[in-house]
Short mmCIF file of C-alpha atoms in Angstrom, two decimals:
data_model
loop_
_atom_site.label_atom_id
_atom_site.label_comp_id
_atom_site.label_asym_id
_atom_site.label_seq_id
_atom_site.Cartn_x
_atom_site.Cartn_y
_atom_site.Cartn_z
CA UNK A 1 179.71 51.92 37.58
CA UNK A 2 180.46 48.39 36.19
CA UNK A 3 180.64 45.37 38.50
CA UNK A 4 184.35 45.11 37.81
CA UNK A 5 185.08 48.68 38.76
CA UNK A 6 182.99 48.46 41.90
CA UNK A 7 184.96 45.29 42.94
CA UNK A 8 188.23 47.05 42.15
CA UNK A 9 187.10 50.03 44.31
CA UNK A 10 186.19 47.76 47.17
CA UNK A 11 189.66 46.09 47.07
CA UNK A 12 191.40 49.41 46.78
CA UNK A 13 189.34 50.65 49.83
CA UNK A 14 190.41 47.43 51.75
CA UNK A 15 194.15 48.15 50.90
CA UNK A 16 193.86 51.70 52.05
CA UNK A 17 192.07 50.71 55.27
CA UNK A 18 194.82 48.23 55.89
CA UNK A 19 197.43 50.80 55.26
CA UNK A 20 195.83 53.27 57.73
CA UNK A 21 194.85 50.81 60.52
CA UNK A 22 196.74 50.34 63.69
CA UNK A 23 197.97 47.04 62.33
CA UNK A 24 198.90 43.67 63.61
CA UNK A 25 201.14 43.27 66.69
CA UNK A 26 204.69 41.77 66.45
CA UNK A 27 207.80 42.49 64.42
CA UNK A 28 208.65 45.57 66.37
CA UNK A 29 210.87 45.43 69.35
CA UNK A 30 213.98 43.43 69.25
CA UNK A 31 213.50 42.70 65.56
CA UNK A 32 217.14 43.19 64.64
CA UNK A 33 219.33 40.95 66.74
CA UNK A 34 222.21 42.56 68.60
CA UNK A 35 225.61 40.98 68.43
CA UNK A 36 228.23 40.10 65.93
CA UNK A 37 227.76 40.36 62.23
CA UNK A 38 227.84 36.62 62.05
CA UNK A 39 224.97 36.30 64.58
CA UNK A 40 222.90 38.79 62.58
CA UNK A 41 223.43 36.92 59.33
CA UNK A 42 222.55 33.66 60.97
CA UNK A 43 219.31 35.18 62.30
CA UNK A 44 218.37 36.86 58.86
CA UNK A 45 216.36 33.84 57.44
CA UNK A 46 214.18 33.83 60.49
CA UNK A 47 213.89 37.52 60.35
CA UNK A 48 212.73 37.32 56.77
CA UNK A 49 210.15 34.73 57.74
CA UNK A 50 209.00 37.03 60.55
CA UNK A 51 208.50 39.85 57.99
CA UNK A 52 206.55 37.46 55.75
CA UNK A 53 204.12 36.72 58.57
CA UNK A 54 203.80 40.30 59.38
CA UNK A 55 203.12 41.35 55.88
CA UNK A 56 200.60 38.51 55.36
CA UNK A 57 198.70 39.86 58.46
CA UNK A 58 198.50 43.40 56.95
CA UNK A 59 197.37 42.32 53.54
CA UNK A 60 195.25 39.20 54.26
CA UNK A 61 192.05 39.32 52.19
CA UNK A 62 193.51 41.65 49.56
CA UNK A 63 194.90 40.81 46.11
CA UNK A 64 198.40 41.40 47.37
CA UNK A 65 200.32 38.06 47.10
CA UNK A 66 203.07 37.32 49.59
CA UNK A 67 205.21 34.14 49.33
CA UNK A 68 208.62 32.93 49.82
CA UNK A 69 210.52 31.93 46.74
CA UNK A 70 212.75 28.91 46.40
CA UNK A 71 215.75 31.25 46.52
CA UNK A 72 214.67 32.39 49.98
CA UNK A 73 213.59 35.79 48.85
CA UNK A 74 210.30 37.02 50.04
CA UNK A 75 208.00 37.97 47.14
CA UNK A 76 205.34 40.71 47.38
CA UNK A 77 203.22 41.15 44.30
CA UNK A 78 200.71 43.90 43.79
CA UNK A 79 198.39 43.62 40.76
CA UNK A 80 198.97 46.45 38.21
CA UNK A 81 195.30 47.57 38.55
CA UNK A 82 195.97 48.58 42.17
CA UNK A 83 199.44 50.06 41.46
CA UNK A 84 199.27 52.50 38.58
CA UNK A 85 196.86 54.01 36.13
CA UNK A 86 197.27 52.90 32.56
CA UNK A 87 200.31 54.82 30.96
CA UNK A 88 201.01 56.64 34.30
CA UNK A 89 203.95 56.48 36.85
CA UNK A 90 202.08 57.96 39.86
CA UNK A 91 201.63 55.39 42.58
CA UNK A 92 198.02 54.64 43.58
CA UNK A 93 197.15 54.75 47.30
CA UNK A 94 196.92 50.89 47.41
CA UNK A 95 200.48 50.45 46.21
CA UNK A 96 201.56 53.30 48.49
CA UNK A 97 200.18 51.30 51.53
CA UNK A 98 202.23 48.19 50.49
CA UNK A 99 205.36 50.24 49.96
CA UNK A 100 204.86 51.85 53.27
CA UNK A 101 204.81 48.48 55.00
CA UNK A 102 207.76 47.19 52.99
CA UNK A 103 209.73 50.33 54.07
CA UNK A 104 208.91 49.62 57.73
CA UNK A 105 210.21 46.05 57.28
CA UNK A 106 213.47 47.36 55.80
CA UNK A 107 213.94 49.86 58.51
CA UNK A 108 213.54 47.08 61.08
CA UNK A 109 215.77 44.70 59.25
CA UNK A 110 218.92 46.28 58.09
CA UNK A 111 220.28 43.12 56.37
CA UNK A 112 217.43 43.24 53.88
CA UNK A 113 217.65 44.65 50.30
CA UNK A 114 214.82 45.13 47.84
CA UNK A 115 214.41 44.65 44.10
CA UNK A 116 211.51 46.61 42.51
CA UNK A 117 209.98 45.37 39.16
CA UNK A 118 207.37 47.33 37.36
CA UNK A 119 204.36 45.60 35.65
CA UNK A 120 205.06 44.46 32.12
CA UNK A 121 203.51 46.42 29.26
CA UNK A 122 203.69 49.91 28.03
CA UNK A 123 206.62 51.91 26.62
CA UNK A 124 210.14 50.99 27.71
CA UNK A 125 210.53 54.39 29.50
CA UNK A 126 207.24 53.91 31.56
CA UNK A 127 208.71 50.95 33.48
CA UNK A 128 211.77 53.01 34.36
CA UNK A 129 209.65 55.92 35.61
CA UNK A 130 207.44 53.62 37.69
CA UNK A 131 210.54 52.08 39.38
CA UNK A 132 211.83 55.64 40.04
CA UNK A 133 208.54 56.65 41.54
CA UNK A 134 208.49 53.58 43.81
CA UNK A 135 212.14 54.30 44.78
CA UNK A 136 211.38 57.91 45.65
CA UNK A 137 208.37 56.72 47.72
CA UNK A 138 210.54 54.11 49.73
CA UNK A 139 213.46 56.62 50.21
CA UNK A 140 210.91 59.07 51.45
CA UNK A 141 209.92 56.51 54.07
CA UNK A 142 213.58 56.17 55.25
CA UNK A 143 214.92 53.47 53.09
CA UNK A 144 218.43 53.97 51.98
CA UNK A 145 218.48 54.11 48.10
CA UNK A 146 221.53 51.73 48.04
CA UNK A 147 219.24 49.07 49.36
CA UNK A 148 216.85 49.25 46.43
CA UNK A 149 217.66 47.87 42.96
CA UNK A 150 215.54 47.87 39.82
CA UNK A 151 214.49 44.63 38.18
CA UNK A 152 213.00 43.61 34.92
CA UNK A 153 209.14 43.81 34.41
CA UNK A 154 207.63 40.81 36.11
CA UNK A 155 204.27 40.14 34.42
CA UNK A 156 201.02 41.92 35.30
CA UNK A 157 202.23 42.88 38.85
CA UNK A 158 204.51 45.17 40.68
CA UNK A 159 207.07 42.70 41.88
CA UNK A 160 208.84 43.49 45.24
CA UNK A 161 211.53 41.08 46.45
CA UNK A 162 212.98 41.31 49.84
CA UNK A 163 216.12 39.28 50.41
CA UNK A 164 219.17 39.15 52.67
CA UNK A 165 221.92 41.34 51.33
CA UNK A 166 224.54 38.82 50.04
CA UNK A 167 227.29 41.52 50.45
CA UNK A 168 226.48 42.13 54.21
CA UNK A 169 229.15 41.03 56.41
CA UNK A 170 231.50 40.17 53.50
#
């Protein structure tokens, strides 16, 4: 086994372990504020920040990158090497662990919506099949399909963007 393959296997094992572990505390009870829709929308940016911290705890020390964009969206990037095999749309276990945590965030925070971008490269239909595969995974974890939208390929990563639904409360 090459050094690169061994390193990739170690990172994938770390992602799998993080997806199966008991996990960090916080972000559970009382995560969606009660009250009027205006109160909920006002609390949404803080909720998104809490989700960022929660996800960073889960994936600290892994190649998963989590950051807030200037737009306010929460960006979660998974390198293609840990997401899909070349030319395939089947989700690797490391990406499944990330999607499971994103689904949990979305179940807790009902004002959040998600855009899903496949990694760039490959045939045009492959990106579409990969997005469909990720959407099926998320809906299988209780996320309403209406809260998930496809996005254009985003470089050598799976690009997940959580944001507050602009139509909520309108």
